[in-house]
Coordinates of C-alpha atoms and ligand atoms in Angstrom, one line a residue:
X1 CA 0.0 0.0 0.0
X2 CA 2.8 2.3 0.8
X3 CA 4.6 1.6 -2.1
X4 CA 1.5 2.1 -4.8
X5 CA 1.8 5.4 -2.6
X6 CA 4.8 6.6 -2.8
X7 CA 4.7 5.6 -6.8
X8 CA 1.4 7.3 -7.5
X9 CA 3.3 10.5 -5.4
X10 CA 5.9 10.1 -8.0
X11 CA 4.0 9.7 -11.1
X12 CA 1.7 13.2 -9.9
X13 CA 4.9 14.5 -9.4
X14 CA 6.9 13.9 -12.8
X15 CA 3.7 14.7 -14.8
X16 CA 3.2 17.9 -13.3
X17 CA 7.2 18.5 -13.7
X18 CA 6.6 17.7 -17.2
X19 CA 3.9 19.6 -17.6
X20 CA 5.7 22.8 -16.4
X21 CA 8.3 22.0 -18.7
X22 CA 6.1 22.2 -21.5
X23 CA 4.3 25.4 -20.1
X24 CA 4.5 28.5 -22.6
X25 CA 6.9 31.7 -21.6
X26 CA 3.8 34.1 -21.9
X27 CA 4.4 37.1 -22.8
X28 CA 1.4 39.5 -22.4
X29 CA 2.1 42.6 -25.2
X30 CA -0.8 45.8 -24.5
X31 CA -1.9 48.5 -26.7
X32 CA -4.4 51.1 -27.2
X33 CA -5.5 51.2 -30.5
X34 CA -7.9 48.8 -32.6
X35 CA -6.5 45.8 -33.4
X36 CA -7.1 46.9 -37.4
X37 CA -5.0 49.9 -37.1
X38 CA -0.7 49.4 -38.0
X39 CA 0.1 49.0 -34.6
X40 CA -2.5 46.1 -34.0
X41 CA -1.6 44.3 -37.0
X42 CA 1.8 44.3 -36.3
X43 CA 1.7 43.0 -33.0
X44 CA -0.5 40.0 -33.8
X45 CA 1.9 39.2 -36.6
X46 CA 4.4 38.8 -34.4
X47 CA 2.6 36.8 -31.6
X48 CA 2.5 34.5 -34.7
X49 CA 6.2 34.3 -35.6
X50 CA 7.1 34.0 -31.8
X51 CA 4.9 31.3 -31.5
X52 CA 6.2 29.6 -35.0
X53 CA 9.8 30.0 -34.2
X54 CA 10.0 29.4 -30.4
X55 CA 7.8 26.2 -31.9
X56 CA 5.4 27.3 -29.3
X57 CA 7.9 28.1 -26.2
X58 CA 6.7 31.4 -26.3
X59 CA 3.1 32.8 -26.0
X60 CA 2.4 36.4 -26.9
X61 CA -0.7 37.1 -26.1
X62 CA -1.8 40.4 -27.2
X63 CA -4.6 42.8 -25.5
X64 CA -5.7 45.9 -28.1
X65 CA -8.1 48.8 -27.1
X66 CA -6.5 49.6 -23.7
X67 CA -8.2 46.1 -22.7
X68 CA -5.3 45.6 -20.2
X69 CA -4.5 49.6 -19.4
X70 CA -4.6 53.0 -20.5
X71 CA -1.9 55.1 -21.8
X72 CA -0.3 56.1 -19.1
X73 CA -0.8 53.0 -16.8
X74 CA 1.0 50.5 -19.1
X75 CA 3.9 52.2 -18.6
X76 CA 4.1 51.6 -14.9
X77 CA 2.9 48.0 -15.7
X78 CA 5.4 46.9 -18.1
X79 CA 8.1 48.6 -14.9
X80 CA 6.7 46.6 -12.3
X81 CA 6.5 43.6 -14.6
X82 CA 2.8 43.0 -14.8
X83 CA 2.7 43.1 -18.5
X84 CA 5.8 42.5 -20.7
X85 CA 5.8 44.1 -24.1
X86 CA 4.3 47.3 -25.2
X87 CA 4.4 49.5 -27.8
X88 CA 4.0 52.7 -26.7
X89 CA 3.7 56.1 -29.4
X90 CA 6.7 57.8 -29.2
X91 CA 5.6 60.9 -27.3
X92 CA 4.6 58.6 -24.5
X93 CA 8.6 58.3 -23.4
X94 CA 9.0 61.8 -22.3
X95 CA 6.7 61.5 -19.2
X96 CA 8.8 58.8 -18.4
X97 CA 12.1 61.1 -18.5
X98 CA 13.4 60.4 -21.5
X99 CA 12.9 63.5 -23.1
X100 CA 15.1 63.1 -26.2
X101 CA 12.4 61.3 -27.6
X102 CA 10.0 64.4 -27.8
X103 CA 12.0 64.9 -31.0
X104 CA 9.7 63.2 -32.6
X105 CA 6.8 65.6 -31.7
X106 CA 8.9 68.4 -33.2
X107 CA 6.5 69.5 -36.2
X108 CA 7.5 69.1 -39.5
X109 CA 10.4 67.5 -38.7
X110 CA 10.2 64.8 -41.5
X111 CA 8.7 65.4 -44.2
X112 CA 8.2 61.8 -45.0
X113 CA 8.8 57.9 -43.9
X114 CA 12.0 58.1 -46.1
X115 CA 13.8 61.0 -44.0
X116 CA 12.3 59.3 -40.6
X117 CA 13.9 55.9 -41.2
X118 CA 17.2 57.6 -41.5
X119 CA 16.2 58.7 -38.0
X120 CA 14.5 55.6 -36.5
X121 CA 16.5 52.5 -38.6
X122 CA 19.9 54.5 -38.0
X123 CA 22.1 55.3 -35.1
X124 CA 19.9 58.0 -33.7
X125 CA 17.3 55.4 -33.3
X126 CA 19.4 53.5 -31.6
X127 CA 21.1 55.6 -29.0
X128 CA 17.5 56.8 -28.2
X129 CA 17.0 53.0 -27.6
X130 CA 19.5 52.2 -25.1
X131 CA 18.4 55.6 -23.3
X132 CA 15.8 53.7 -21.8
X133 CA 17.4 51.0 -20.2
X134 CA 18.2 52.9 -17.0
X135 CA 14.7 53.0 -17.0
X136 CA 14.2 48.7 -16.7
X137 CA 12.9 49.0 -20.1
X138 CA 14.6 47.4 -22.8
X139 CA 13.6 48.9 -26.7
X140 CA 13.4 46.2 -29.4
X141 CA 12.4 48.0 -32.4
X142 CA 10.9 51.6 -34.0
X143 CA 7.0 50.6 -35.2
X144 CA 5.6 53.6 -37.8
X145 CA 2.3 54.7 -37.8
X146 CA 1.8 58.3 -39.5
X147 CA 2.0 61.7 -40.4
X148 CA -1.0 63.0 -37.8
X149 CA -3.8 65.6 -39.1
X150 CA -6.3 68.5 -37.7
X151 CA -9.9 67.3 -37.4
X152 CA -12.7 69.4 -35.4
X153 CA -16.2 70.4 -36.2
X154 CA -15.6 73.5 -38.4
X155 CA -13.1 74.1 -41.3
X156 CA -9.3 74.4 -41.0
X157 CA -7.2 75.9 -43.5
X158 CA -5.2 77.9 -41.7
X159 CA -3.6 78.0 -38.6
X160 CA -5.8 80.8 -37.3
X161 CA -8.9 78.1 -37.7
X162 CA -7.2 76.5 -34.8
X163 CA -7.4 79.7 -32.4
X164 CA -9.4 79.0 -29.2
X165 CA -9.7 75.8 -30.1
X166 CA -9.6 72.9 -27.4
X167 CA -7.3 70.2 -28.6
X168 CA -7.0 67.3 -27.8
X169 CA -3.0 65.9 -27.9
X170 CA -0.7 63.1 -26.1
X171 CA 1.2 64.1 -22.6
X172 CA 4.0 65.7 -24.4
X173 CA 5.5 69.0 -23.5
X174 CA 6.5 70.0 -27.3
X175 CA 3.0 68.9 -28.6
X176 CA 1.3 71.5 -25.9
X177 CA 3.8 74.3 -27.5
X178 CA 2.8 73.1 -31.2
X179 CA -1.1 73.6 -30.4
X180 CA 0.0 76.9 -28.9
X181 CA 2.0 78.2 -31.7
X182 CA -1.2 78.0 -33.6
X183 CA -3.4 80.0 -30.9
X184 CA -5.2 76.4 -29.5
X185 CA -5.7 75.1 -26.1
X186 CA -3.8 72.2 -25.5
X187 CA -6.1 68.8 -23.5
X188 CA -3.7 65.9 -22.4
X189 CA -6.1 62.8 -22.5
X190 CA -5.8 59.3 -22.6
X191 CA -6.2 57.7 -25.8
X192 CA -9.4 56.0 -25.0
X193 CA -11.2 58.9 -23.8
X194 CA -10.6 60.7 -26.7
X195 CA -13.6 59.6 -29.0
X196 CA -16.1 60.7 -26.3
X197 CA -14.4 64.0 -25.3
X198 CA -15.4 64.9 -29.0
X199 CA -18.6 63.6 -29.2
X200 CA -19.7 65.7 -25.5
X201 CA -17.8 68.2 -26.8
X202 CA -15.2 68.2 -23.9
X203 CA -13.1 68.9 -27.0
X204 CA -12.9 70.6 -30.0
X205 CA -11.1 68.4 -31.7
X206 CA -7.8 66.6 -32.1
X207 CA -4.8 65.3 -34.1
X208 CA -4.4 62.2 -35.5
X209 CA -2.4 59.5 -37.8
X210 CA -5.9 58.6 -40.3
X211 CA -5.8 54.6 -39.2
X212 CA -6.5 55.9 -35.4
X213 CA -9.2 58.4 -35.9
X214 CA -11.1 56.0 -38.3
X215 CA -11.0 53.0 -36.5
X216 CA -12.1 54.7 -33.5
X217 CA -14.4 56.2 -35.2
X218 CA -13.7 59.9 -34.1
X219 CA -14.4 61.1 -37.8
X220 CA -18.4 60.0 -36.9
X221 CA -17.7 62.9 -34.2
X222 CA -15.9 65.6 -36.8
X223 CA -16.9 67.1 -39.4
X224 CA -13.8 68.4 -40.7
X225 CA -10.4 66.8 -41.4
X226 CA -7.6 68.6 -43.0
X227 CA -4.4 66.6 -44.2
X228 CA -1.9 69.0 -42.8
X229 CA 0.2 65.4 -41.9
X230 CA 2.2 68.5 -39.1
X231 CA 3.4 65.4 -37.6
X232 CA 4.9 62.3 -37.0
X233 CA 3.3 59.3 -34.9
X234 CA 5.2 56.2 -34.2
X235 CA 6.0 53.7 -31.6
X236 CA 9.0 51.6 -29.9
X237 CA 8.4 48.3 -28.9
X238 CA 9.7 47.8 -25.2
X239 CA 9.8 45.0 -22.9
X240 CA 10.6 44.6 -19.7
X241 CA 14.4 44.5 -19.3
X242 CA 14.9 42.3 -16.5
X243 CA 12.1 39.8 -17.9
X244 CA 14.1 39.5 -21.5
X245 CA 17.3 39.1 -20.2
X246 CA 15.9 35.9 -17.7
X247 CA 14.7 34.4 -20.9
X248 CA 16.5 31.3 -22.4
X249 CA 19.1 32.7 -25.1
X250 CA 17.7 30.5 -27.6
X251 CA 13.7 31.7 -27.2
X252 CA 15.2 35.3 -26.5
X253 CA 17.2 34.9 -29.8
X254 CA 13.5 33.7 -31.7
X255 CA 11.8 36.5 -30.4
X256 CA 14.4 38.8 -31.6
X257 CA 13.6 37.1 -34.7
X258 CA 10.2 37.1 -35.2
X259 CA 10.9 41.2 -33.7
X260 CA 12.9 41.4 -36.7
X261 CA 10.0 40.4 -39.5
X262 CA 7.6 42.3 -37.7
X263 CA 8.6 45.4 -37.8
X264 CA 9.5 44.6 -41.7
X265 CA 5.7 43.9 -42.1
X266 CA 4.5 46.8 -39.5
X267 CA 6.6 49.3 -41.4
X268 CA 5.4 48.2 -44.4
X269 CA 1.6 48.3 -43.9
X270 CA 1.9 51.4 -42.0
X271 CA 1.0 53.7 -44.8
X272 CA -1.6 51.3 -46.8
X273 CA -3.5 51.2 -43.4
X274 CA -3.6 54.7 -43.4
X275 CA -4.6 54.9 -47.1
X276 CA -7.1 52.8 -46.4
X277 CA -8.7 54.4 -43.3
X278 CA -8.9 57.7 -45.4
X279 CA -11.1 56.0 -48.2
X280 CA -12.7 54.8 -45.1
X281 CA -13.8 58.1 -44.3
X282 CA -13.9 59.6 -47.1
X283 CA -16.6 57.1 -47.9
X284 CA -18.7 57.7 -44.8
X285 CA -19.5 61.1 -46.1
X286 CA -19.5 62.2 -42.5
X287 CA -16.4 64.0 -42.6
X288 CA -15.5 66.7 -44.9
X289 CA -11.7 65.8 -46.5
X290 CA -9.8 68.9 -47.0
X291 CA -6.0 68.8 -48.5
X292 CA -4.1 72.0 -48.0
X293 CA -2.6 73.7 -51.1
X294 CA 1.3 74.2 -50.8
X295 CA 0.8 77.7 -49.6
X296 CA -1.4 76.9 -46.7
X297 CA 0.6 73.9 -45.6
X298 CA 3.5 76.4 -45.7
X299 CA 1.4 78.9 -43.6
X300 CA 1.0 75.4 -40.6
X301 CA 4.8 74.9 -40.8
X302 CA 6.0 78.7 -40.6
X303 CA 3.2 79.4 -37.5
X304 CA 4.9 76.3 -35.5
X305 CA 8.4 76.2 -36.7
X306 CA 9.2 78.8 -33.2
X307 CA 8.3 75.4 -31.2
X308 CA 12.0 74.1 -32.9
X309 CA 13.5 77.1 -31.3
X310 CA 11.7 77.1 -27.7
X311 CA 11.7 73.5 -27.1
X312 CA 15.4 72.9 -28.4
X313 CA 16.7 73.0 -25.0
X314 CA 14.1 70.4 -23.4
X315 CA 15.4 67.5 -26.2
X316 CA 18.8 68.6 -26.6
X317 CA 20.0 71.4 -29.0
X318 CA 22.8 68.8 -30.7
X319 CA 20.0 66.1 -30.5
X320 CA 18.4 68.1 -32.9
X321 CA 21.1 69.2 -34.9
X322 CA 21.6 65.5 -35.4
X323 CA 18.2 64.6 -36.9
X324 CA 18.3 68.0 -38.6
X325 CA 21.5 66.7 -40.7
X326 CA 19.0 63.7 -41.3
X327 CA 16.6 64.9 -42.7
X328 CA 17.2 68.5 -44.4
X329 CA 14.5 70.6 -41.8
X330 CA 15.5 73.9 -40.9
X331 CA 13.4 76.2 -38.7
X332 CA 14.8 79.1 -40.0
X333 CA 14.6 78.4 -43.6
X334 CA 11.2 77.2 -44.5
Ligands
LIG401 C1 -2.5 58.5 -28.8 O1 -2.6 58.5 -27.6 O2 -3.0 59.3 -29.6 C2 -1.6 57.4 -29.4 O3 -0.5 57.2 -28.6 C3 -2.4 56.2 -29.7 C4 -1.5 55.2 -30.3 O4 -0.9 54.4 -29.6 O5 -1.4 55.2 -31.5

C-alpha cells in the first residue's frame, strides 16, 4: 500500500514536472488602439512568428483597445512587470524622462517615412533606444504609424482656424507648444477617452495618424479633417528588461527574430492602413476631406516652426542638430 503510494506521489509529481516543462513563456504585449490599425496588426503578426519560431515556447498574447490599461498605466505596468511588451507612441517616453524622444513631436520634422527611417532605422534610433534602459525597459524596435492631421467640427485651412480651439494631444510638452504656436488650447487625455471628449464636446477636436481616428471612429464625431500630416506618430516596442534578459538565449534569440520580421511587415503596412482608413472616411461622407494647397501647408509649418526654437533646449540642441543633418529641416529656412 505504501509503495502504490509513494509511486502514484511520484507519477503526480513527474507529470506535473513535465507539464511545467512544457508550459509557454507568456508574454502579455498591450496597446491602445484597434486591433485593425498598424500597430494592431503588427503585434498580432508577431505573436505568430514567436509562436512559430519558439515552436510554441513562447506565447504572446496580445490585448488591443487599452483592454489591459490605458496610456499612461501600461507604462508603470510593463516597470513593475505586470505586462511584458508594449508598444508605446513615441511621445509617451518623455513622461517617463526620457525626453530626447519628444523629438519626434517636433512638427514638420520629416517630411516623410524616407527622412524618418534615417532617424529611427539608424544610429539616432538606436542611442534613443539604449536611453531607456536605465529606466528597466529594454527597446526592441521603432514601429511607424503616421503623419497626424487637424480634425474638429468647423473648417481648417489655416492655422488661425485653430485659435481658441480645445485640442485634444498626447502628454507631451513640445505637442502642448505646437497647439499653442497655432493660438489652441492644449487637453492631455488618454487615448481611449478621446472619441467621447469629441462627441460631448469636452473637445474641439484633435490630431491624429488617419488609421486611429477612423478605426475609432472619431471622424463620426468631426466634421472636418484637413491633411496637414504636421506630424509624426510612431511607436518603440519595449519589454521589460529584466524579464528578457531571464529568458533562455535560444527563445530570446526567436523572439528577436520574429521582432525582426515584424517590424519589416509593420513598417510596411503602415501607410496602406492609413490609405485605407482615409477612403474609409472619405466614404462615410461624414467628414469633410480637405487637402491643403502648398501655400497653406506652408502657412501650418512657418506658425509652429518657433516650437524648434523654444523647445530645443528640453530634447537637446545637438539632439536636434543631429536629426536635422537627417533629414534636411531647418526652422529658420522654410
Ligand atoms: C495616442 O494617444 O494618440 C496614441 O498614442 C495612440 C497610439 O498608440 O497610436
Amino acid at each position: 500500500m505504501m509503495v502504490r503510494t509513494i509511486f502514484a506521489g511520484l507519477v503526480a509529481a513527474t507529470f506535473s514536472m513535465m507539464a511545467m516543462a512544457q508550459a509557454p513563456i507568456v508574454i502579455k504585449f498591450s496597446h491602445v488602439v484597434a486591433a485593425d490599425t498598424p500597430k494592431g496588426k503588427a503585434s498580432e503578426f508577431f505573436a505568430k512568428r514567436a509562436g512559430e519560431l519558439t515552436k510554441g515556447k513562447a506565447k504572446v498574447e496580445v490585448y488591443p483597445n487599452s483592454a489591459l490599461y490605458k496610456d499612461k498605466e501600461e507604462m508603470e505596468a510593463l516597470q513593475l512587470g505586470a505586462v511584458q511588451m508594449l508598444a508605446p507612441s513615441l511621445a509617451k517616453f518623455g513622461p517617463l524622462g526620457v525626453k530626447e524622444f519628444e523629438a519626434f513631436d517636433f512638427p514638420y520634422i520629416f517630411d516623410d517615412t524616407a527622412e524618418l527611417h534615417r532617424v529611427t532605422q539608424g544610429a539616432i534610433g538606436a542611442a534613443m533606444l539604449a536611453k531607456l534602459e536605465p529606466k528597466g525597459i529594454k527597446g526592441l524596435a521603432f514601429w511607424d504609424n503616421g503623419f497626424k492631421s487637424f480634425s474638429a467640427n468647423t473648417p481648417i485651412k489655416t492655422p488661425a482656424d485653430l485659435k481658441g480651439k480645445k485640442l485634444r494631444i498626447q502628454s507631451s510638452k513640445v505637442l502642448e507648444e505646437e497647439i499653442r504656436s497655432v493660438g489652441g488650447l492644449p487637453q492631455v487625455m488618454a487615448f481611449s477617452e478621446v472619441y467621447q471628449a469629441l462627441q460631448t464636446g469636452v473637445v474641439d477636436g484633435t490630431e491624429n495618424p488617419i488609421s486611429n481616428l477612423y478605426t475609432q471612429k472619431m471622424h463620426e464625431v468631426q466634421k472636418h479633417l484637413t491633411l496637414t500630416n504636421h506630424g509624426y506618430l510612431g511607436y518603440a516596442v519595449i519589454v521589460n528588461k529584466k524579464f528578457w534578459e531571464s529568458l533562455p538565449a535560444d527563445v530570446r534569440g526567436q523572439l528577436e527574430l520574429a521582432m525582426k520580421e515584424a517590424t519589416v511587415y509593420a513598417n510596411k503596412i503602415a501607410q496602406e492602413e492609413n490609405d485605407m482608413a482615409l477612403e474609409g472616411v472619405k466614404k462615410s461622407g461624414k467628414t469633410t476631406v480637405y487637402v491643403p494647397t502648398k501655400e497653406e501647408k506652408l502657412a501650418f509649418k512657418k506658425a509652429m516652426a518657433p516650437v524648434h526654437i523654444k523647445m530645443a533646449d528640453r530634447v537637446g540642441k545637438d539632439l536636434l542638430q543631429s536629426i536635422y543633418k537627417e533629414t534636411g529641416f531647418d526652422p529658420n529656412h522654410l
